[in-house]
Structures are given as structure tokens and as C-alpha cells.
């Protein structure tokens, strides 16, 4: 965080930023004030009425765009804005001439003629993508000027995911007063996502962004990148784009024009560029002079370094994109797909998806799903395949107890036979199913195994194997599940279901085993375990948001995962592995961080049986001290009783014996003890497990940039 | 304490205790009550929890909006949403009327 500023400097910087931004945006003020405020209600009203998005519905009290004057008003003030921006080179060295007009094409119109001339004069042949969509040429070329060879300024030097393009188009509607009908917007986004999109591997890295996950990690990402970009939005937003070097630089200019405080919140670097100054021993005037000197000093911000790196890491042209762009085609998806997956709190998902083609890259869908072993339900919907590999869709159902609407974000595999991603819903997209779909072909395929955790030892344990195309004549010998597992019988129920009977040897090694059928390998695994050693609460740290009055709440779901101690025989280590999800009783307990901490009384309630947490109402709570919100931090406790084999005792002596030789002492014979354990009688005991997770209950979000509406398009 | 004047008894006590050389640093850091971690959607205090956050949030919400807004969580007054607060002048009282923004 780069919040650390001396008070005087902070105030001065704030004043300076505000002054700068006020001049920078003064021209645009008129045009943005009316068009600035878009509510979802308004968007959906547009969608249903088919009115141009920039026109407010009569019911919206805040929207009164001065449309007739808007395009003209900024023109005069744009030039002074650019002039004002110039004296502060530290804020945008590379992009100063185009700040902020570069991203405010309407505003740039005033100086258009000169600007075009200048751009053309300095122009090296800049490699870009041709824009061929007539609608874009008609609607966007007024501001995005023609650079020749069918290249349009900015648009030709960007590639993005459908969602990232949608954000851009929405911004143009909101801030530049572009007039588009929903159908036109849809057509533009579709074209851009297809022809100025990402290659498959590129899109894969940003999938968590479009899957709208609540639980993800960017811990592995570059620290500077996280501090510079990740303070305000996910890095997924960054990974959703490819730009050439100039465009990456302009991105900073765009941010500074819209969010000037980003300069010291994130861009400048630690200390906001003011580190190492002894403000306290200066007088106020000295401090201000020093602050001014520092501020006008020309130096590279952290953001500049990050953008240089992004220009190398995420360039416009990559071998992968070159390959993809010439090999792109309509990949047929029609047919049946076997669905496997998991929904936290409800269990494993099984089913079939039938896809029917209705147009170019457009499909209708019918999902037949069973979640957590419940009866099958049918969901119907539709979807679009962007750029030949990015599926976006929506399904609906009227089944009782099911989410009425789910959105879908799936990625097609390189071999076109697998779709993987998330179906989600909820006010914050927090409820979701992780799914993998395998195309059903004439070839045999193994999709999954029901209840695949098998105890060591086992005899005559039945395993239901799901897949497709199992031939009529098959035998136990056709299946293999690795060391220690003997398949004694195989019964074909139908061509998508085989029932195996297996024995597991007492000496089998613990862990996962691949199941194969003849030359078919598949992803299905049998998980072998001797005992359940502890319970893990997943997610370990949950997030919920109060709601119900102003905005619906963000719920959270937990599940208890039975764990085995893993090969090292120690609990809670990295090699511990999940055996299966087990039923538990759920409670909330205080996570004490202060005296008389009372969060647990207020934050909300967890369903004792399902582990589903529903937060309390939003707004100040008069019953709490200071009328605090119902926010807080609590433990989520899972308790369960399970019959499991007593943890074999062999490991500990063996471990000690191994440890001792390091001290140069006796290399005791552990070999002598091992067989003893193997012969010991197996005792099944009933154990009680209790495990904690943590839950943060927070305030609502007041703005949601990621409310994607591709499903409404 | 050059930039601050104690105006009540507690503040005067604090001022008397402050080491003049080191000065008062507390307010030079993040405004008390704001989030320090903004992994988007996971805004928490410096300890990774909620204890240090200002609450009820409605009382100070428009400070986030006007001065140190976070575009990821609260609309910004400067460019994108200058009229956000129009439908609700006093957030602490009319908080249920606060607009939600889906840009």
C-alpha cells in the first residue's frame, strides 16, 4: 500500500490531483454528468424496450443527459485539458500528449485535424489488426480515426476477452455518449471478441475473472503488478487484455484521467514517491516546496515499470495468437456432452448436456443434471461460442429448490472435446458449480466414478463408473486401477454406466489411482485411504456480505472434507490429501479480536445441516454498539462423527528412526516393526472430528464492474 | 503535532505524551477505518479482519466517494458517477436508498 504521506503533502497532493483532474475533465463534465449514471434497472429497461442505451428511462431521476449539447461541449475544452496535463510529466510521461483525450475521443475532436496530422507525421508503420466490421466503422470511426490499412486508432492495437470488450463498449456508452441499440452493442462485442480476441491459452489464464470466482489466488503474481493493478481490480482484468507497447502506456493515462488518485494509491510506488523525506523536521512551507519539487521530478513510477513489463509479457502479437488467428474456425459443439462436477455444499454433479446449433456459433442447451445424488432436473438455455473456444451461456429451470438462472463460462480444450468452467449465480456470483464436460463420441470414454473413495483394505466394493460408449462385451480384465486394486467383476449397466467390483489389498499404497479401460485412460480416479485423520473446512476463509434491504446478501457455503495424513504420516502437511466430502454439523463461534467481541451474535446464521451461511441485514444496526453494521469475523465450526479405521501406528516409530541417524546415533531397524503393524487387527472406531474455518462478513459493494450482461444480449 | 491542535481533554493528554521529535504519525498513514487490503472484493483491515474498518460504513461512505474512493468498491465522484449521492443525501439515515451501480 502506498498510503503513507505526510499530512501537508497529502493535502497538497490531494489538492493538486483534484485541480489537475478538474482541469482535465472540465470539458467533459457536461457530457458525463447526465450519461454517467447507469443502473441495472435502466440497462434492463433498455434491453427490453430496445431503446438506445444512452437514453435514460423516464423513471430514472438521476439521468438527464444533455445529449444535444454533449458531443459539442467537450470539443472546446479538450485542448486546454491537454495543455494543463503537460506540466506534470511525472504523471504520464509517455502518454502526456494524448492524456486524457486519447481515451476520450469525443473530447479529442476539437484538435482532431492537428492531432491526426501529428499522428500521421510521426507514425512508424505500426503493426495492428484491421477493423472490418461495418458497424464499428460507422459508429466508432468518428473518434477512432483511420490510420490506413483498415486500422482504427486504439481498437486495432488491442485484443480482449468478450467481457473486457463489453466493459470498453459500456464505457463508451456511459462516457462518450455513443448511441447503440442493444443489438448493435451485441454485434460489436461479438465481432471484437472474435476478431480482436485472445488465443485459447491466453484466455485460460484469465478464466477466473470471467468465471466470477470469489475464491481465487493471485499470490503467485508479480508483486509490483499486484500492488499497481491489483489494489483496485483483479489481475484477471489485466490478463484479459493484450496490447502493443503504446497501448499499455495509454492505459495509465486512461486511469489517471478517470481515477487521478490512483497515482499515489497505486501507481507511484511505495511511499507514493515521497519516501525517505523527513517531513517532520521541515516547516510547512519547506514541506510544500519539497513536495512540489518531488512531484514535478521526472522519474519512472512503479506503474511505468509494470507497464513496460506487461508490454513484453502480454504483447499484441504472440506466436500463439498468430497461430490461432489463421487457424480459427467455427468449432461445432452440437451433440451430447457428459457432465461431471462439484457444487460446494451440495455434492458432486453428474449429467448430460445436449447442445443444438441454432446459428453461427449460437446454440441452445438442455442440461440434465443430478446434484449431490438428488433426482435429475432439466435446465434449458442458450449460449454463444466466442472466438471458437469461449463459451458463454445461460440456463433456466423452474424446478423447486434449484437456482432459477445460472450463467455459464466455459473454455473449450485444445482438442475440442472438453469444456471446463463454472456455472454461477447469486447477487455476487458467489454460488457456483465447477464443471467439466466431455464430448460424447463413438469412442469409449470414462468420465467419472461415483463415491470414488475406497478404504484400504476393502473387498467386494462396488464402484459405479460413468462414461460413454462402453461396448456390450467387456470383462473385469479390461479395467485397471493400478497397484493394490484388483477388479474382480465388471457389469455393463448401459453404454454409459459400468459397475465394477473391486478388492483393495491391505498393503496397497494410499493415494489416487487412475482408472483405465483397454486403451482408454480418462481422468477418473479411485482414492485409496486407510483412515480419516482430520477434517478440513472448505473454503478455509469464507467471504459473505450483509444484505437484504439495499442489496441482496452475498451468501457463503462450506463443506467438510475428510483428509488423510498423506505419505509423511503427519497431520496438516502439504501431502495430506482429500478423501471425500462428509456430512457435518455446522455452527458459528466467535473469532475474538477484541474485548467483548460480539460478531457471532450479529453476523448471520449458518444452516447446521448444509453449511450454508446467510448473512444478517445490511445497514446500521441500532442494537450494536455505535450502531455498527452486522459485519465481523467468526469461526465456522464443522463437527462430525465418523466410523473409520484407527490410524495405523506404524508411521511414528519409522519416522523417529529415520530422524535419528541425522544425529549420528543408532540407525535402528525400522524394518522389524513394519510387518508387525501390517499384521495387527484392523479396528474400526467412531471418532469425533471438529474443525474450524474462518468467515469474514463484510459490507455490500456499491459498484460492481463485473455485472456482465452477455447473457442478456 | 505541527498540523493538529488538541481540542478536548483526551487530545490534550495525548498531545502532552507525544514525543515532539517523532511527532504524531498516526494520521500520516492510512485514514483510520479504511481498508488496507483491497484484493478486489476482499477489503479488510491491516490484520486481515474487520475490526479496524469504519462501521457503520454508511456514516463515512461519501468520504470514500468524494476523496479517497476506490473504483472497485465505491463509485467515484470525479468522472464516472458524479451524481451517485443524489438520491440519498445522508447515507447514515437513508442508506437503504443508496444507489447501486452496475457500470
CSV table of N, CA and C in Angstrom, one decimal, chain A residues 51 199 287 343 367 427 510-511 559 581:
chain,number,residue,atom,x,y,z
A,51,UNK,N,-34.5,0.5,-26.5
A,51,UNK,CA,-34.1,1.9,-26.7
A,51,UNK,C,-32.6,2.0,-26.7
A,199,UNK,N,-6.1,-15.7,-27.8
A,199,UNK,CA,-5.9,-17.0,-28.2
A,199,UNK,C,-6.3,-17.9,-27.0
A,287,UNK,N,8.1,22.0,3.6
A,287,UNK,CA,7.5,20.7,3.2
A,287,UNK,C,6.7,20.9,1.9
A,343,UNK,N,-20.5,-29.1,-6.6
A,343,UNK,CA,-21.0,-27.8,-6.1
A,343,UNK,C,-20.8,-27.8,-4.6
A,367,UNK,N,-29.6,-29.1,-20.2
A,367,UNK,CA,-28.8,-29.8,-19.2
A,367,UNK,C,-29.7,-30.8,-18.4
A,427,UNK,N,-26.2,-12.9,-6.1
A,427,UNK,CA,-26.0,-11.4,-6.2
A,427,UNK,C,-24.6,-11.1,-6.6
A,510,UNK,N,-1.4,-45.7,-0.2
A,510,UNK,CA,-2.5,-44.7,-0.2
A,510,UNK,C,-2.4,-43.7,-1.3
A,511,UNK,N,-3.5,-43.2,-1.7
A,511,UNK,CA,-3.5,-42.1,-2.8
A,511,UNK,C,-4.4,-42.4,-3.9
A,559,UNK,N,-18.1,-26.7,3.2
A,559,UNK,CA,-18.2,-28.2,3.3
A,559,UNK,C,-17.1,-28.8,4.1
A,581,UNK,N,-16.0,-35.7,0.6
A,581,UNK,CA,-16.7,-34.7,1.4
A,581,UNK,C,-17.7,-35.5,2.3
